[in-house]
Short mmCIF file of C-alpha atoms in Angstrom, two decimals:
data_model
loop_
_atom_site.label_atom_id
_atom_site.label_comp_id
_atom_site.label_asym_id
_atom_site.label_seq_id
_atom_site.Cartn_x
_atom_site.Cartn_y
_atom_site.Cartn_z
CA MET F 1 22.33 13.45 10.50
CA SER F 2 23.39 12.81 6.91
CA VAL F 3 19.93 11.95 5.55
CA LEU F 4 17.21 14.55 5.08
CA LEU F 5 13.74 12.96 4.87
CA ILE F 6 10.95 15.17 3.46
CA GLU F 7 7.30 14.16 3.27
CA ALA F 8 4.77 16.69 2.01
CA PHE F 9 1.82 14.36 2.75
CA TYR F 10 2.56 12.67 6.04
CA GLY F 11 -0.20 10.09 6.24
CA GLY F 12 -1.07 6.55 5.19
CA SER F 13 1.69 4.63 3.43
CA HIS F 14 3.72 7.86 3.07
CA LYS F 15 3.88 8.17 6.85
CA GLN F 16 4.46 4.45 7.27
CA LEU F 17 7.57 4.53 5.08
CA MET F 18 9.03 7.69 6.64
CA ASP F 19 8.48 6.39 10.17
CA LEU F 20 10.17 3.13 9.26
CA LEU F 21 13.17 4.91 7.72
CA GLN F 22 13.45 7.27 10.68
CA GLU F 23 13.35 4.34 13.08
CA GLU F 24 16.08 2.61 11.08
CA LEU F 25 18.33 5.65 10.68
CA GLN F 26 17.64 7.04 14.17
CA GLU F 27 19.97 9.99 14.86
CA ASP F 28 21.44 9.94 11.33
CA CYS F 29 18.38 11.66 9.82
CA VAL F 30 16.14 14.69 10.03
CA LEU F 31 12.45 14.28 9.16
CA CYS F 32 10.44 17.26 7.88
CA THR F 33 6.74 16.81 7.18
CA LEU F 34 3.40 18.40 6.38
CA PRO F 35 0.10 16.84 7.54
CA ALA F 36 -1.91 14.58 5.22
CA LYS F 37 -4.64 17.09 4.42
CA LYS F 38 -5.64 18.91 1.22
CA TRP F 39 -3.31 16.93 -1.03
CA HIS F 40 -3.61 19.29 -3.99
CA TRP F 41 -2.43 22.26 -1.98
CA LYS F 42 0.53 20.31 -0.60
CA ALA F 43 1.57 19.38 -4.14
CA ARG F 44 1.37 23.02 -5.21
CA THR F 45 2.98 24.81 -2.27
CA ALA F 46 5.05 22.43 -0.13
CA ALA F 47 8.37 23.47 -1.68
CA VAL F 48 8.09 27.04 -0.41
CA TYR F 49 7.13 25.82 3.05
CA PHE F 50 10.12 23.49 3.24
CA MET F 51 12.39 26.22 1.86
CA GLN F 52 11.68 28.10 5.08
CA THR F 53 11.48 25.24 7.56
CA VAL F 54 14.17 22.71 6.59
CA PRO F 55 17.14 23.48 8.83
CA THR F 56 20.45 24.16 7.13
CA SER F 57 23.27 21.73 7.81
CA THR F 58 26.64 20.89 6.34
CA ASN F 59 26.12 17.25 7.38
CA TYR F 60 23.42 16.44 4.83
CA ARG F 61 24.49 14.03 2.11
CA ILE F 62 21.18 12.57 0.89
CA LEU F 63 17.72 14.01 0.38
CA PHE F 64 14.88 11.46 0.29
CA ALA F 65 11.39 12.70 -0.59
CA SER F 66 8.13 11.37 -1.97
CA SER F 67 6.85 12.57 -5.33
CA VAL F 68 4.17 14.77 -3.75
CA LEU F 69 6.91 17.36 -3.30
CA ASN F 70 7.92 19.49 -6.30
CA LEU F 71 11.61 18.71 -5.94
CA ALA F 72 12.61 21.07 -8.76
CA GLU F 73 11.12 24.04 -6.93
CA LEU F 74 12.75 23.10 -3.63
CA VAL F 75 16.29 22.74 -4.99
CA ALA F 76 15.89 26.02 -6.90
CA LEU F 77 14.78 27.77 -3.71
CA ARG F 78 17.42 26.02 -1.58
CA PRO F 79 20.62 25.62 -3.64
CA ASP F 80 22.33 23.95 -0.66
CA LEU F 81 19.89 21.04 -0.98
CA GLY F 82 20.43 20.82 -4.72
CA LYS F 83 23.99 19.62 -4.10
CA LEU F 84 22.83 16.53 -2.24
CA LYS F 85 22.15 13.12 -3.71
CA LYS F 86 18.41 13.44 -4.34
CA VAL F 87 16.23 10.30 -4.13
CA LEU F 88 12.60 10.62 -5.23
CA TYR F 89 10.15 7.88 -4.16
CA PHE F 90 6.89 7.32 -6.05
CA HIS F 91 4.03 5.88 -4.01
CA GLU F 92 1.73 6.83 -6.89
CA ASN F 93 2.00 8.78 -10.12
CA GLN F 94 -0.29 11.46 -11.46
CA LEU F 95 0.03 10.42 -15.11
CA ALA F 96 -2.02 7.28 -14.43
CA TYR F 97 -4.28 8.69 -11.72
CA PRO F 98 -8.04 8.52 -12.45
CA VAL F 99 -9.68 11.94 -12.10
CA GLN F 100 -13.41 12.48 -11.77
CA LYS F 101 -13.38 15.61 -13.88
CA CYS F 102 -10.48 16.56 -16.14
CA GLN F 103 -9.50 20.19 -15.67
CA GLU F 104 -6.57 22.25 -16.90
CA ARG F 105 -5.08 22.45 -13.42
CA ASP F 106 -4.74 18.64 -13.33
CA PHE F 107 -1.87 18.99 -15.81
CA GLN F 108 0.26 20.69 -13.18
CA TYR F 109 0.43 17.69 -10.84
CA GLY F 110 1.83 15.34 -13.45
CA TYR F 111 4.09 18.05 -14.78
CA ASN F 112 5.49 18.64 -11.28
CA GLN F 113 6.42 14.96 -11.02
CA ILE F 114 8.19 15.03 -14.38
CA LEU F 115 10.18 18.10 -13.27
CA SER F 116 11.07 16.37 -10.01
CA CYS F 117 12.38 13.35 -11.93
CA LEU F 118 14.55 15.58 -14.10
CA VAL F 119 16.36 17.06 -11.09
CA ALA F 120 16.50 13.86 -9.02
CA ASP F 121 19.56 11.61 -9.06
CA VAL F 122 17.64 8.42 -8.35
CA VAL F 123 13.93 7.84 -9.01
CA VAL F 124 12.40 4.90 -7.12
CA PHE F 125 8.99 3.34 -7.72
CA ASN F 126 7.09 1.00 -5.40
CA SER F 127 6.19 -1.37 -8.27
CA ALA F 128 7.02 -2.12 -11.89
CA PHE F 129 3.47 -1.13 -12.81
CA ASN F 130 3.96 2.27 -11.19
CA MET F 131 7.24 2.84 -13.02
CA GLU F 132 6.09 1.73 -16.46
CA SER F 133 2.70 3.46 -16.30
CA PHE F 134 4.53 6.68 -15.50
CA LEU F 135 7.40 6.46 -17.98
CA THR F 136 5.32 5.28 -20.93
CA SER F 137 2.72 8.03 -20.33
CA ILE F 138 5.18 10.94 -20.42
CA GLY F 139 5.10 11.34 -24.22
CA LYS F 140 1.30 11.40 -24.46
CA PHE F 141 1.04 13.64 -21.41
CA MET F 142 3.40 16.25 -22.82
CA LYS F 143 1.27 16.45 -25.99
CA LEU F 144 -1.25 18.36 -23.88
CA ILE F 145 1.13 21.32 -24.25
CA PRO F 146 -0.22 23.30 -27.22
CA ASP F 147 3.15 23.98 -28.88
CA HIS F 148 6.94 23.93 -28.39
CA ARG F 149 6.78 20.64 -26.54
CA PRO F 150 9.85 19.18 -24.81
CA LYS F 151 11.06 15.95 -26.43
CA ASP F 152 12.56 12.63 -25.31
CA LEU F 153 11.89 13.15 -21.60
CA GLU F 154 11.29 9.43 -21.06
CA LYS F 155 14.77 8.67 -22.44
CA ILE F 156 16.27 11.21 -20.05
CA ILE F 157 14.41 9.96 -16.97
CA ARG F 158 14.35 6.17 -17.50
CA PRO F 159 18.07 5.46 -16.84
CA LYS F 160 17.79 6.85 -13.31
CA CYS F 161 14.67 4.81 -12.45
CA GLN F 162 14.40 1.60 -10.45
CA VAL F 163 11.80 -0.44 -8.58
CA LEU F 164 11.98 -1.01 -4.86
CA TYR F 165 8.79 -2.47 -3.42
CA PHE F 166 7.17 -0.77 -0.46
CA PRO F 167 8.63 -2.35 2.71
CA VAL F 168 6.00 -3.64 5.12
CA ARG F 169 6.98 -4.24 8.72
CA PHE F 170 4.70 -7.15 9.54
CA PRO F 171 3.74 -7.25 13.24
CA ASP F 172 3.16 -10.24 15.48
CA VAL F 173 -0.48 -11.14 14.81
CA SER F 174 -0.42 -14.64 16.30
CA ARG F 175 -2.41 -13.55 19.36
CA PHE F 176 -5.23 -12.36 17.07
CA MET F 177 -5.37 -15.45 14.85
CA PRO F 178 -8.34 -17.82 15.08
CA GLU F 179 -7.37 -21.49 15.20
CA HIS F 180 -7.97 -22.21 11.53
CA LYS F 181 -5.53 -19.47 10.45
CA LEU F 182 -2.56 -20.76 12.43
CA ALA F 183 -1.51 -23.08 9.61
CA HIS F 184 -1.39 -20.03 7.38
CA LEU F 185 0.87 -18.29 9.87
CA GLU F 186 3.18 -21.28 9.97
CA LYS F 187 3.40 -21.30 6.17
CA ILE F 188 4.14 -17.62 5.56
CA ILE F 189 6.57 -17.09 8.44
CA GLY F 190 8.12 -20.56 8.57
CA VAL F 191 7.35 -21.40 12.17
CA LYS F 192 6.05 -24.54 13.82
CA ARG F 193 3.71 -24.95 16.74
CA ASN F 194 5.33 -26.02 19.96
CA GLY F 195 2.42 -26.61 22.31
CA ASP F 196 0.65 -23.28 22.58
CA ALA F 197 3.72 -21.32 21.51
CA TYR F 198 5.43 -20.82 18.17
CA GLN F 199 9.06 -21.46 17.48
CA SER F 200 11.07 -20.73 14.38
CA GLU F 201 13.06 -23.44 12.71
CA GLY F 202 16.71 -22.51 12.87
CA LEU F 203 16.16 -19.97 15.65
CA PRO F 204 16.28 -22.03 18.85
CA GLY F 205 16.54 -18.97 21.04
CA GLN F 206 13.16 -17.64 19.91
CA GLN F 207 10.36 -18.56 22.30
CA GLU F 208 6.61 -18.03 22.38
CA SER F 209 4.43 -16.19 19.94
CA ARG F 210 5.75 -12.74 20.77
CA ALA F 211 9.00 -13.71 19.06
CA LEU F 212 7.18 -13.63 15.74
CA GLY F 213 7.25 -9.86 15.56
CA GLY F 214 11.01 -9.85 15.32
CA LEU F 215 11.32 -13.08 13.41
CA MET F 216 11.31 -11.58 9.95
CA LYS F 217 13.88 -8.98 10.95
CA ASN F 218 16.21 -11.37 12.77
CA SER F 219 15.96 -14.36 10.45
CA ASN F 220 19.20 -15.34 8.74
CA VAL F 221 17.29 -16.32 5.61
CA HIS F 222 17.83 -13.61 3.00
CA PHE F 223 15.31 -12.95 0.24
CA GLU F 224 15.85 -11.05 -2.99
CA SER F 225 14.86 -7.45 -2.57
CA GLY F 226 12.83 -6.70 -5.66
CA LEU F 227 15.20 -3.83 -6.46
CA CYS F 228 15.60 -3.51 -10.19
CA GLU F 229 17.18 -0.96 -12.48
CA ALA F 230 14.91 0.21 -15.28
CA GLN F 231 17.22 -1.24 -17.91
CA PRO F 232 17.10 -4.56 -19.79
CA GLY F 233 19.03 -7.55 -18.54
CA LEU F 234 19.29 -6.55 -14.88
CA CYS F 235 17.84 -8.12 -11.74
CA THR F 236 16.96 -11.47 -13.25
CA THR F 237 17.06 -13.45 -9.99
CA GLN F 238 14.42 -13.34 -7.34
CA HIS F 239 13.05 -15.09 -4.29
CA GLU F 240 11.07 -18.14 -5.26
CA GLY F 241 7.41 -17.28 -5.60
CA LEU F 242 7.92 -13.50 -5.71
CA PRO F 243 8.45 -11.91 -9.15
CA SER F 244 11.26 -9.49 -9.76
CA PRO F 245 9.93 -6.15 -11.06
CA LEU F 246 10.80 -7.03 -14.66
CA THR F 247 9.29 -10.52 -14.63
CA ALA F 248 6.33 -9.09 -12.76
CA LEU F 249 5.90 -6.54 -15.54
CA ALA F 250 5.93 -9.31 -18.12
CA ARG F 251 3.24 -11.14 -16.14
CA LEU F 252 1.29 -7.90 -15.89
CA ASN F 253 1.35 -7.42 -19.67
CA LYS F 254 0.47 -11.05 -20.22
CA SER F 255 -2.61 -10.74 -18.05
CA GLU F 256 -3.76 -7.68 -20.03
CA ALA F 257 -3.09 -5.17 -18.29
CA SER F 258 -3.81 6.74 9.22
CA GLU F 259 -4.69 9.51 11.42
CA SER F 260 -8.29 10.39 10.77
CA THR F 261 -10.69 11.66 13.40
CA ASN F 262 -13.60 12.08 11.00
CA PRO F 263 -16.83 12.28 13.01
CA CYS F 264 -18.61 10.11 10.44
CA GLN F 265 -16.29 7.28 11.43
CA GLU F 266 -15.83 8.07 15.12
CA GLU F 267 -19.44 7.20 15.91
CA ASP F 268 -18.99 3.74 14.42
CA LYS F 269 -16.13 2.44 16.52
CA GLN F 270 -18.55 0.57 18.72
CA HIS F 271 -19.29 -1.78 15.82
CA LEU F 272 -16.09 -3.68 16.59
CA THR F 273 -17.78 -5.37 19.51
CA PHE F 274 -18.00 -8.96 18.32
CA ASN F 275 -17.08 -11.50 20.98
CA LEU F 276 -13.50 -12.52 20.23
CA CYS F 277 -13.69 -15.48 22.61
CA ASN F 278 -16.63 -16.90 20.67
CA ILE F 279 -15.11 -16.16 17.26
CA LEU F 280 -11.85 -17.81 18.26
CA SER F 281 -13.61 -20.93 19.42
CA GLY F 282 -13.93 -23.83 17.01
CA ARG F 283 -17.65 -24.14 17.70
CA ASP F 284 -18.47 -20.61 16.57
CA TYR F 285 -16.03 -20.73 13.66
CA GLN F 286 -17.93 -23.59 12.03
CA GLN F 287 -21.18 -21.63 12.11
CA ARG F 288 -20.35 -17.99 11.50
CA PRO F 289 -20.98 -16.34 8.10
CA LEU F 290 -18.27 -15.32 5.66
CA HIS F 291 -16.47 -12.21 6.93
CA ILE F 292 -15.51 -9.73 4.18
CA ALA F 293 -13.02 -6.88 4.78
CA TRP F 294 -12.56 -3.67 2.74
CA PRO F 295 -9.55 -1.78 4.22
CA HIS F 296 -9.16 1.17 1.85
CA ARG F 297 -9.35 4.95 1.79
CA TRP F 298 -12.92 6.22 1.52
CA GLU F 299 -12.38 7.94 -1.81
CA HIS F 300 -13.65 7.57 -5.36
CA ASP F 301 -10.46 6.04 -6.80
CA LYS F 302 -10.97 2.95 -4.60
CA ASP F 303 -14.38 2.50 -6.28
CA PRO F 304 -16.53 1.83 -3.20
CA GLU F 305 -19.61 1.97 -5.45
CA THR F 306 -18.70 -1.32 -7.14
CA PHE F 307 -17.86 -2.95 -3.83
CA PHE F 308 -21.15 -2.04 -2.18
CA LYS F 309 -23.15 -2.89 -5.30
CA VAL F 310 -21.75 -6.43 -5.14
CA LEU F 311 -22.49 -6.72 -1.41
CA LEU F 312 -26.06 -5.50 -1.83
CA LYS F 313 -26.55 -8.09 -4.55
CA LEU F 314 -25.40 -10.76 -2.08
CA LYS F 315 -27.87 -9.30 0.42
CA GLU F 316 -30.70 -9.49 -2.13
CA LYS F 317 -29.91 -13.17 -2.65
CA GLU F 318 -30.22 -13.60 1.14
CA LEU F 319 -26.68 -14.95 1.36
CA PRO F 320 -25.15 -14.75 4.86
CA PHE F 321 -22.04 -12.58 5.33
CA HIS F 322 -20.48 -10.02 7.63
CA VAL F 323 -18.52 -7.01 6.46
CA SER F 324 -15.87 -4.79 8.07
CA VAL F 325 -15.39 -1.51 6.21
CA LEU F 326 -12.06 -0.16 7.44
CA GLY F 327 -9.80 2.53 6.01
CA GLU F 328 -9.36 6.24 6.46
CA ALA F 329 -11.80 8.97 5.48
CA PHE F 330 -10.91 12.54 4.65
CA THR F 331 -12.91 15.76 4.27
CA GLU F 332 -15.19 14.61 1.45
CA ILE F 333 -16.78 11.18 1.91
CA PRO F 334 -18.64 9.66 -1.05
CA ASP F 335 -22.39 9.42 -0.36
CA ILE F 336 -22.36 5.69 -1.05
CA PHE F 337 -20.89 4.97 2.40
CA SER F 338 -23.83 6.26 4.41
CA GLU F 339 -26.29 4.72 1.94
CA ALA F 340 -24.58 1.33 2.02
CA LYS F 341 -24.31 1.25 5.81
CA LYS F 342 -28.04 1.67 6.11
CA ALA F 343 -28.82 -0.89 3.38
CA LEU F 344 -26.42 -3.53 4.75
CA GLY F 345 -27.91 -3.30 8.22
CA SER F 346 -27.07 -6.24 10.48
CA SER F 347 -24.43 -7.53 8.04
CA VAL F 348 -22.09 -4.74 9.22
CA LEU F 349 -19.61 -5.97 11.80
CA HIS F 350 -17.42 -2.86 11.85
CA TRP F 351 -17.63 0.49 10.10
CA GLY F 352 -14.83 3.04 10.15
CA TYR F 353 -11.19 3.81 10.65
CA LEU F 354 -9.33 2.09 13.49
CA PRO F 355 -6.56 4.36 14.84
CA SER F 356 -5.08 1.52 16.89
CA LYS F 357 -2.87 -0.78 14.82
CA ASP F 358 -3.69 -3.66 17.16
CA ASP F 359 -7.42 -3.16 16.57
CA TYR F 360 -6.84 -2.91 12.83
CA PHE F 361 -4.81 -6.12 12.57
CA GLN F 362 -7.22 -7.86 14.91
CA ALA F 363 -10.08 -7.00 12.54
CA LEU F 364 -8.09 -8.33 9.57
CA CYS F 365 -7.24 -11.54 11.39
CA MET F 366 -10.95 -12.11 12.05
CA ALA F 367 -11.85 -11.63 8.37
CA ASP F 368 -11.97 -14.39 5.76
CA VAL F 369 -11.77 -12.43 2.51
CA VAL F 370 -10.26 -9.06 1.65
CA ILE F 371 -11.58 -7.19 -1.39
CA SER F 372 -10.18 -4.49 -3.65
CA THR F 373 -12.29 -2.76 -6.27
CA ALA F 374 -9.72 -0.02 -6.88
CA LYS F 375 -9.44 1.97 -10.07
CA HIS F 376 -6.09 3.27 -8.83
CA GLU F 377 -3.43 1.20 -7.10
CA PHE F 378 0.33 1.19 -7.46
CA PHE F 379 1.18 -1.22 -4.64
CA GLY F 380 -1.59 -1.85 -2.10
CA VAL F 381 -0.18 -2.01 1.42
CA ALA F 382 -3.59 -2.80 2.95
CA MET F 383 -4.11 -5.83 0.69
CA VAL F 384 -0.65 -7.24 1.47
CA GLU F 385 -1.20 -6.73 5.20
CA ALA F 386 -4.57 -8.46 5.01
CA VAL F 387 -3.09 -11.47 3.20
CA TYR F 388 -0.42 -11.64 5.89
CA CYS F 389 -3.30 -11.80 8.39
CA GLY F 390 -4.70 -14.84 6.59
CA CYS F 391 -7.32 -13.23 4.34
CA TYR F 392 -8.13 -14.61 0.91
CA PRO F 393 -7.57 -11.70 -1.54
CA LEU F 394 -9.83 -10.83 -4.45
CA CYS F 395 -8.44 -8.04 -6.65
CA PRO F 396 -9.04 -6.60 -10.12
CA LYS F 397 -7.07 -8.20 -12.92
CA ALA F 398 -5.52 -4.82 -13.63
CA LEU F 399 -3.25 -2.12 -12.22
CA VAL F 400 -0.51 -3.50 -9.95
CA TYR F 401 -2.42 -6.55 -8.77
CA PRO F 402 -1.17 -9.12 -11.35
CA GLU F 403 2.34 -8.14 -10.26
CA ILE F 404 1.63 -8.84 -6.59
CA PHE F 405 -0.95 -11.66 -6.53
CA PRO F 406 -1.22 -15.00 -8.37
CA ALA F 407 -3.89 -15.25 -11.09
CA GLU F 408 -6.40 -17.23 -9.02
CA TYR F 409 -6.96 -14.22 -6.76
CA LEU F 410 -7.85 -11.86 -9.64
CA TYR F 411 -11.22 -11.09 -11.20
CA SER F 412 -12.00 -9.29 -14.47
CA THR F 413 -15.54 -7.97 -13.90
CA PRO F 414 -17.85 -7.12 -10.98
CA GLU F 415 -19.95 -10.10 -12.01
CA GLN F 416 -16.96 -12.40 -11.53
CA LEU F 417 -16.38 -10.87 -8.10
CA PHE F 418 -20.01 -11.47 -7.20
CA LYS F 419 -19.86 -15.12 -8.27
CA ARG F 420 -16.69 -15.75 -6.26
CA LEU F 421 -18.23 -14.19 -3.15
CA GLN F 422 -21.51 -16.01 -3.72
CA ASN F 423 -19.69 -19.33 -3.67
CA PHE F 424 -17.71 -18.31 -0.59
CA CYS F 425 -20.89 -17.27 1.23
CA LYS F 426 -22.35 -20.70 0.57
CA ARG F 427 -19.14 -22.50 1.56
CA PRO F 428 -17.02 -20.26 3.83
CA ASP F 429 -15.07 -23.34 4.92
CA THR F 430 -13.38 -23.44 1.48
CA VAL F 431 -11.80 -20.06 2.21
CA ARG F 432 -10.88 -20.92 5.78
CA ARG F 433 -9.08 -24.08 4.72
CA HIS F 434 -7.22 -22.30 1.92
CA LEU F 435 -3.48 -21.63 2.19
CA TYR F 436 -2.37 -18.57 0.23
CA LYS F 437 -0.31 -19.61 -2.81
CA GLY F 438 1.56 -16.36 -3.27
CA GLU F 439 4.38 -14.67 -1.38
CA THR F 440 4.39 -11.94 1.26
CA ALA F 441 7.86 -12.30 2.79
CA GLY F 442 9.49 -10.56 -0.16
CA PHE F 443 7.57 -7.39 0.66
CA SER F 444 8.78 -7.30 4.25
CA TRP F 445 11.25 -4.85 5.71
CA ALA F 446 13.45 -7.86 6.49
CA ALA F 447 13.76 -8.54 2.76
CA LEU F 448 13.90 -4.94 1.51
CA GLY F 449 15.58 -3.05 4.35
CA GLY F 450 19.09 -3.72 3.09
CA LYS F 451 18.34 -2.11 -0.25
CA PHE F 452 16.85 0.95 1.41
CA ARG F 453 19.90 1.23 3.63
CA SER F 454 22.16 1.04 0.58
CA LEU F 455 20.07 3.68 -1.17
CA LEU F 456 20.47 6.04 1.78
CA ALA F 457 24.13 5.29 2.47
CA ALA F 458 25.67 6.09 -0.90
CA GLU F 459 28.93 7.98 -1.14
CA PRO F 460 28.49 11.77 -1.20
CA ARG F 461 28.86 13.51 -4.54
CA GLU F 462 32.31 14.86 -5.38
CA ASP F 463 31.06 18.42 -5.86
CA LEU F 464 29.80 18.73 -2.27
#
């Protein structure tokens, strides 16, 4: 067990990554976690908890943790861990996080991440936008200190930074796909229909649709990883159609830059009761309204207010549509959710978190369009998963989205979003015939797993 995995907020994409790494490393790792509740308290106090609970071992060589943990505090409290190669992974950064009300205590969260970077050996970000928004904000952020401010911290931290996109392990969704989406599946995975089964070109031993789940992992086609040092001139090649982090950053600048059991959602699980046999049939497909999905956390930074305002405007225009509001809710749920559910009425197809991954991907496969209205996004696992399931994405022309999605899937204002959805409601067939023009394979574990393995298999430091 040479790798120590620490996650102070074990939920959502944080959990997804740690589970994937643990599955890959198997007996060569130890995973220590705290539940995904009360994020602010985890950021403040997790180091002391892990000081007491992380088992000591002379076998550790690498410590991998997300940036929720104050790494500086932990290595000060546990000098034995300070000797390891320390890899810090940023799912999000607090320097670019939108807060509802700025308070003095908010400074501490960003400051903790800066301290963690200073003691880490390698700092990894899940997108170029995440990395640059953090590094370029350090100087302004430190000016909040009234006097005797540290200097040149960006210059100290930047050389140890790199981008490694979040690795998504795409499941076999072929059994959930309606007929019109099967061409999409063939395009993104590179398989051809063989009767009622799917078979990969170049993989004659693969049979039937269940082989798709392992196809990305077992394929002998290798994509560029998206790993990029935060220095000029590096990582200039990439998989066709998927930008490297540096070229993605240039495109970004050019474009102007789940385990919930919440009772509010539990009562709504029965909404996923649409007849799959009818929806999968060609007859029903031609007639059914546009199906819109919103698969995000029920929190203010995902801007549900804008999303529901647009939907209610569609409703006022008497345009036909269905909506599935997915995603996880935590202790405090914005009031807009209960208000919108009532106002949308019969347009609601499903409302609430789906603990079963099969149910979740089934809902995405049944949807036509997936929407983001986020004010905060550094990668967007849910959007990438939805596109993999054949949804047409509509995202803000901001944040990480220009790095991930081609320009035609971006909107600049809520009014533009409304007009796009208005047209789709009138002609849902245009969406259902559409083949996504971007790339998802480069975000798969098959493409990125090798880089993560290299990151966690480095030679131990000489001073161990």
